[in-house]
mmCIF file of N, CA and C in Angstrom:
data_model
loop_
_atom_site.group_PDB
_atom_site.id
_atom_site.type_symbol
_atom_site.label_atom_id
_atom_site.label_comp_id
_atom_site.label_asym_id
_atom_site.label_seq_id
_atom_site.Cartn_x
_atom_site.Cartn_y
_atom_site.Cartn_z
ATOM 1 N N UNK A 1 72.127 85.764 41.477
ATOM 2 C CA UNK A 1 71.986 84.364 41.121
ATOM 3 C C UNK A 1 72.409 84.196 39.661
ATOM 4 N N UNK A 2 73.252 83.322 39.297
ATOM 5 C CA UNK A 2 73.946 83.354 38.270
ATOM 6 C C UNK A 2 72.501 82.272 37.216
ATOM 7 N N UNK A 3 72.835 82.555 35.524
ATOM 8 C CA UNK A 3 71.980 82.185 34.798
ATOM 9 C C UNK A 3 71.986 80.079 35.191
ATOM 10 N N UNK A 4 72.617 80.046 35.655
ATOM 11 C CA UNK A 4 72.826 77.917 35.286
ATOM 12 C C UNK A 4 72.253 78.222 36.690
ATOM 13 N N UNK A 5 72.206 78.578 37.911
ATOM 14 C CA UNK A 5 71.837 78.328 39.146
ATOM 15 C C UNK A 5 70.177 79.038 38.821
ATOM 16 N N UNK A 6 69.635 80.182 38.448
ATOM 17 C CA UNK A 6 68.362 80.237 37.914
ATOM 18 C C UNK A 6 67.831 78.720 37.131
ATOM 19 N N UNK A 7 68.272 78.116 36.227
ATOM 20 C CA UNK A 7 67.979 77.307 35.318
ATOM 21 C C UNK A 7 67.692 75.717 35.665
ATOM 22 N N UNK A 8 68.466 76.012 37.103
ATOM 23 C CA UNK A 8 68.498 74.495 38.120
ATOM 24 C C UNK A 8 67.284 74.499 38.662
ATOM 25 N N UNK A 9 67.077 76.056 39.164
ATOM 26 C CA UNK A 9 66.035 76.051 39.948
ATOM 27 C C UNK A 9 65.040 76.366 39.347
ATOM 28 N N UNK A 10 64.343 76.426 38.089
ATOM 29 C CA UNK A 10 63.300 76.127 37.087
ATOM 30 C C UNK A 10 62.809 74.793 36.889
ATOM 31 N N UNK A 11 64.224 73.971 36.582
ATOM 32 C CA UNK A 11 63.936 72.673 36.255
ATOM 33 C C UNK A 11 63.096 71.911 37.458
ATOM 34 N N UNK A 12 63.927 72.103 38.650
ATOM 35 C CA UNK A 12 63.410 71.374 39.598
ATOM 36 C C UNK A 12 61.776 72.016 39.775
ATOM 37 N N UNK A 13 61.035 73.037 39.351
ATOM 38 C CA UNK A 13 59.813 73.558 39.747
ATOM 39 C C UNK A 13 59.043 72.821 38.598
ATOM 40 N N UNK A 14 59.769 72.593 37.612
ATOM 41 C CA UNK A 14 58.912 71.882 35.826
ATOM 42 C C UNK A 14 59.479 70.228 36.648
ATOM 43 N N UNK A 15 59.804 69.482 37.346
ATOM 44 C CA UNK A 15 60.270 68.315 37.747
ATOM 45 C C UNK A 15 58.826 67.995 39.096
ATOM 46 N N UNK A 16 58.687 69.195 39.524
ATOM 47 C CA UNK A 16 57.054 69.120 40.528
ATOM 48 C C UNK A 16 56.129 69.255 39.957
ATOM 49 N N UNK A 17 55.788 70.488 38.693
ATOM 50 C CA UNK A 17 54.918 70.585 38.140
ATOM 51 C C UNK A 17 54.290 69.158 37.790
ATOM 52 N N UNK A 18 55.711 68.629 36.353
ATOM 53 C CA UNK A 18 55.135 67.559 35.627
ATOM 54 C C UNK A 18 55.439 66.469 36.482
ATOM 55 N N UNK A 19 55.795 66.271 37.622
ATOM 56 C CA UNK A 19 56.202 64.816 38.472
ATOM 57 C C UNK A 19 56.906 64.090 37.932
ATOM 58 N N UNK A 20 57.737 64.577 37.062
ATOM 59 C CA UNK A 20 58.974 63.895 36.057
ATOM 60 C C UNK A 20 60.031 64.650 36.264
ATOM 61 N N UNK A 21 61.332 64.185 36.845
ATOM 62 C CA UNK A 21 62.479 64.317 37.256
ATOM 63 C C UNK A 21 63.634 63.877 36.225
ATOM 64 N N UNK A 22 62.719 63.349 35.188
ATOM 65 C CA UNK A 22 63.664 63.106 33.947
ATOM 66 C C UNK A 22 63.815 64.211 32.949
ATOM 67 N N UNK A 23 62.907 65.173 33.338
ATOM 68 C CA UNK A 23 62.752 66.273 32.264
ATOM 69 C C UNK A 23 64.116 67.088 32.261
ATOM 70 N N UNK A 24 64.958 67.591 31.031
ATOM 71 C CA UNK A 24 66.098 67.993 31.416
ATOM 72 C C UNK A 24 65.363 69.586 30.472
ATOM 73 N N UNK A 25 64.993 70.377 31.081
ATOM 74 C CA UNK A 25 64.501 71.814 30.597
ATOM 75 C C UNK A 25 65.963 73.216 30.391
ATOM 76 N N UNK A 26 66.068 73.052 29.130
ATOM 77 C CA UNK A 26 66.835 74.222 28.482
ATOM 78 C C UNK A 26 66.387 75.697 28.350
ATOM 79 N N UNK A 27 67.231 76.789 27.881
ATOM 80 C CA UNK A 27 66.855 78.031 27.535
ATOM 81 C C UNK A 27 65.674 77.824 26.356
ATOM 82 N N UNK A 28 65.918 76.597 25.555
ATOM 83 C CA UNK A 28 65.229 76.544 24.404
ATOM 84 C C UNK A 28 63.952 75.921 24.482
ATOM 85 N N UNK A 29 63.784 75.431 25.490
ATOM 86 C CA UNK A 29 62.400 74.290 26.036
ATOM 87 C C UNK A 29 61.231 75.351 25.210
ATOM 88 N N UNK A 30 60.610 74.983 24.789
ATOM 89 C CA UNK A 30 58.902 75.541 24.372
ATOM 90 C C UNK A 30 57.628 74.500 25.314
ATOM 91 N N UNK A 31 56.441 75.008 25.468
ATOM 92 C CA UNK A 31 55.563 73.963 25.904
ATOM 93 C C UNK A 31 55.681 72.881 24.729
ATOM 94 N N UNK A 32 55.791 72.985 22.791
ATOM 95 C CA UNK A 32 55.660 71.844 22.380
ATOM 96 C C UNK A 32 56.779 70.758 22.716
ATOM 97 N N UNK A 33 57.538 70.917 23.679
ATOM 98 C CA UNK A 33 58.930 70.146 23.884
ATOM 99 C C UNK A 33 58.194 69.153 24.880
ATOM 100 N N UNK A 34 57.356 69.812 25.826
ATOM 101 C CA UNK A 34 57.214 69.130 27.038
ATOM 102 C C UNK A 34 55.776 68.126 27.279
ATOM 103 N N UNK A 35 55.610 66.710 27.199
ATOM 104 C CA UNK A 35 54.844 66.419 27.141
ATOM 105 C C UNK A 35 53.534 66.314 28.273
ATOM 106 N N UNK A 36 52.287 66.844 27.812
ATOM 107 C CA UNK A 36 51.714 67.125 29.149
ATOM 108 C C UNK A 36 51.995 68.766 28.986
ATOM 109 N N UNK A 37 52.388 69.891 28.822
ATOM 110 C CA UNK A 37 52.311 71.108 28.833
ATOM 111 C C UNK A 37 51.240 71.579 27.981
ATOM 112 N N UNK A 38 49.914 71.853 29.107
ATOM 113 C CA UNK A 38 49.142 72.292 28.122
ATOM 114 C C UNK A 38 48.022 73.278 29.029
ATOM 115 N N UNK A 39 47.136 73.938 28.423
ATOM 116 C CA UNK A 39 47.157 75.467 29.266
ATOM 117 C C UNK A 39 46.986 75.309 30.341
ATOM 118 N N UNK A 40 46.256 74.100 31.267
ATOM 119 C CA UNK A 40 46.196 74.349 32.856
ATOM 120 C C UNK A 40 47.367 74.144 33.292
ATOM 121 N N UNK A 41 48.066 73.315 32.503
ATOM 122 C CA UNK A 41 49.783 72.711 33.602
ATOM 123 C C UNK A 41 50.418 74.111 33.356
ATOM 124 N N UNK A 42 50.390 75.317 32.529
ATOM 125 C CA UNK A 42 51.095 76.243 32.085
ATOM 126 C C UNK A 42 50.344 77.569 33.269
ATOM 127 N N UNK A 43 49.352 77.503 33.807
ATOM 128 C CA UNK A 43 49.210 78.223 34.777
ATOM 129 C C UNK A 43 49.751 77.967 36.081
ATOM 130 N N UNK A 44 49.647 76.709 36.063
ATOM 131 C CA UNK A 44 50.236 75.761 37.425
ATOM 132 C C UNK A 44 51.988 75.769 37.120
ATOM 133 N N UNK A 45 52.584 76.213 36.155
ATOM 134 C CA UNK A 45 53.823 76.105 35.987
ATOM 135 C C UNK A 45 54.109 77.512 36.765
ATOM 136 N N UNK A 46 53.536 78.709 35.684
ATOM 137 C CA UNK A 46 53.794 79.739 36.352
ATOM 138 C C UNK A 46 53.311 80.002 37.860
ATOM 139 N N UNK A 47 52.404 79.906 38.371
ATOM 140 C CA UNK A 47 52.255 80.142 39.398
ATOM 141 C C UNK A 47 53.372 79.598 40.434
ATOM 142 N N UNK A 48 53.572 78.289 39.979
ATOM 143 C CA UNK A 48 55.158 77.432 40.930
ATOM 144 C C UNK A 48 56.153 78.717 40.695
ATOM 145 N N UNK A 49 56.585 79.266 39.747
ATOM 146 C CA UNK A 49 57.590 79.528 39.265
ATOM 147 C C UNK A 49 57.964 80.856 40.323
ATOM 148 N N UNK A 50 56.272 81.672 40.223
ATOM 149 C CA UNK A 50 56.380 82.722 41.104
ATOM 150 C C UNK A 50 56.346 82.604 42.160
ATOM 151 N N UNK A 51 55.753 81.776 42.928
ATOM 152 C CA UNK A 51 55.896 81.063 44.117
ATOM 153 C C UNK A 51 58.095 81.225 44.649
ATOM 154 N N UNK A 52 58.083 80.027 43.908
ATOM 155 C CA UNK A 52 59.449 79.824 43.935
ATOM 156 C C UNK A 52 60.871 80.661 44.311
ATOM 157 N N UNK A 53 60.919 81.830 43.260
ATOM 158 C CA UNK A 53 60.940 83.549 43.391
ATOM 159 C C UNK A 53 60.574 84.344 43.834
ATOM 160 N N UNK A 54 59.363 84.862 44.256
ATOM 161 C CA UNK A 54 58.725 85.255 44.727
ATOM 162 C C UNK A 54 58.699 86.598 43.815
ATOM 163 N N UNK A 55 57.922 86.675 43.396
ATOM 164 C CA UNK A 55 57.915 87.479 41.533
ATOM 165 C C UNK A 55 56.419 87.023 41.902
ATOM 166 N N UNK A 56 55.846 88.249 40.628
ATOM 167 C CA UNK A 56 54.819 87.659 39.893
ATOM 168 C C UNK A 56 54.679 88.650 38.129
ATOM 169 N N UNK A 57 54.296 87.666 37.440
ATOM 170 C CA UNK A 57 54.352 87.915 36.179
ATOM 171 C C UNK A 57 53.222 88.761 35.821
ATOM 172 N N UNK A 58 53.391 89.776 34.647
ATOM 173 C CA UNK A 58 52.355 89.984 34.182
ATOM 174 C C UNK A 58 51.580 88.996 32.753
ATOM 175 N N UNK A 59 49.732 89.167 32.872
ATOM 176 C CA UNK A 59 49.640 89.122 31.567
ATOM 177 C C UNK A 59 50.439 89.054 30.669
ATOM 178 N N UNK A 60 50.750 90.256 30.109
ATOM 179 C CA UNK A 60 51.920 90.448 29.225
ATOM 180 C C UNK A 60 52.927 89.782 28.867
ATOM 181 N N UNK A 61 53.336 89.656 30.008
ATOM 182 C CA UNK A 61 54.960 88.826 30.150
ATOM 183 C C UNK A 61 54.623 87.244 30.022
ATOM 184 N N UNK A 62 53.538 86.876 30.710
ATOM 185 C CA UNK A 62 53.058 85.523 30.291
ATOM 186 C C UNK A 62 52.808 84.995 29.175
ATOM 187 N N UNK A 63 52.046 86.187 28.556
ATOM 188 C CA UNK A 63 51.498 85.890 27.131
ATOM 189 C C UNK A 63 52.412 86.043 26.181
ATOM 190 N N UNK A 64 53.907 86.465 26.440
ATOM 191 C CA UNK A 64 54.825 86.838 25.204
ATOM 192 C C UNK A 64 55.691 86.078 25.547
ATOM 193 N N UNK A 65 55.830 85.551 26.643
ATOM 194 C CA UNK A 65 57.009 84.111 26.622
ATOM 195 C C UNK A 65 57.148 82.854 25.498
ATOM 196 N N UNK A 66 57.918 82.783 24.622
ATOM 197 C CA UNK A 66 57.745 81.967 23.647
ATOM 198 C C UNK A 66 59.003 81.081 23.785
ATOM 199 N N UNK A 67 59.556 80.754 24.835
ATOM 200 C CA UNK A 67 60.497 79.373 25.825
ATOM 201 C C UNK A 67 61.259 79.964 27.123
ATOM 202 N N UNK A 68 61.768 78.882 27.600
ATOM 203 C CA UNK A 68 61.746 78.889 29.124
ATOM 204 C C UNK A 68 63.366 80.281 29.471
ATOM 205 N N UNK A 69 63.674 80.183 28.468
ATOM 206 C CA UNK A 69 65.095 81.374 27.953
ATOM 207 C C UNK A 69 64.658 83.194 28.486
ATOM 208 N N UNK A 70 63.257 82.923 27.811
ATOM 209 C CA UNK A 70 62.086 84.420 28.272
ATOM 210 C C UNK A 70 62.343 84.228 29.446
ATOM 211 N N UNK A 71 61.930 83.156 29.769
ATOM 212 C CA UNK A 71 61.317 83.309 31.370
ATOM 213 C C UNK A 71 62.050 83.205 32.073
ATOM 214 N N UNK A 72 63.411 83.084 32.247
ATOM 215 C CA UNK A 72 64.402 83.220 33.173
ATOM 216 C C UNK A 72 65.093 84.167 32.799
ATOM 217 N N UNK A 73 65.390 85.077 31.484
ATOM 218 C CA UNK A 73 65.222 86.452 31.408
ATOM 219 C C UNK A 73 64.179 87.896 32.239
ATOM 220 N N UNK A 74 62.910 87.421 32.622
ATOM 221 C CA UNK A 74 61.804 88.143 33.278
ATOM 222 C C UNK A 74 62.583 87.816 34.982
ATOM 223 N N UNK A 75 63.048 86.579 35.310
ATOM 224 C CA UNK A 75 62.533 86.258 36.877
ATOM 225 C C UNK A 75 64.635 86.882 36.965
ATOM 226 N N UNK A 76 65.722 86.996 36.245
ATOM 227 C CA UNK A 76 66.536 87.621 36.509
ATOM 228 C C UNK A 76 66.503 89.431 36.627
ATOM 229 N N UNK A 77 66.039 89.376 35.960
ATOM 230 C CA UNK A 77 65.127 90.899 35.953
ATOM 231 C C UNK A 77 64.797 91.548 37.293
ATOM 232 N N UNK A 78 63.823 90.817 37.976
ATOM 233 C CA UNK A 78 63.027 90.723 38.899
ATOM 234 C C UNK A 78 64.094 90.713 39.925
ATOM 235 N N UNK A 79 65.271 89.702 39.317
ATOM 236 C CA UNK A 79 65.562 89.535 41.314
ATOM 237 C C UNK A 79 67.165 90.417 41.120
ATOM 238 N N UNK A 80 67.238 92.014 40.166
ATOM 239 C CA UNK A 80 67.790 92.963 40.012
ATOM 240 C C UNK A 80 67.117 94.202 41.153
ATOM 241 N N UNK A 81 65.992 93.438 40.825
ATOM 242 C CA UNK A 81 64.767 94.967 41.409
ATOM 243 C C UNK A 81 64.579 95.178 42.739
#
């Protein structure tokens, strides 16, 4: 799965999360970008995300994601393995 076809299919999971289809989510997105991202929507993000993929993250990997660039770095990773 190429990086822009990963990145489509993020957006559309942050477009269910937040029920906003206007959200246009980059490599660079942080939660302070996104309004409404805040720690329960950020469990409910990831959990969609792994859902989605069918991955699951660690601790670790959760806790050191610092924008959405990480995290489609981890779930390309994943769908190597």
């Amino acid at each position: 799965m190429s990086r822009e076809t990963l990145l489509k299919a993020v957006n559309e999971v942050f477009w269910d999360v937040f029920d906003d289809e206007s959200l246009d989510i980059r490599e660079e997105t942080t939660a302070a970008d996104v309004n409404g991202w805040d720690s329960l929507r950020h469990i409910t993000l990831i959990e969609n995300i792994e859902d989605r993929f069918d991955i699951r993250f660690t601790m670790l990997e959760v806790n050191g994601m610092k924008n959405v660039g990480e995290m489609l770095d981890i779930i390309a990773e994943r769908a190597r393995e």
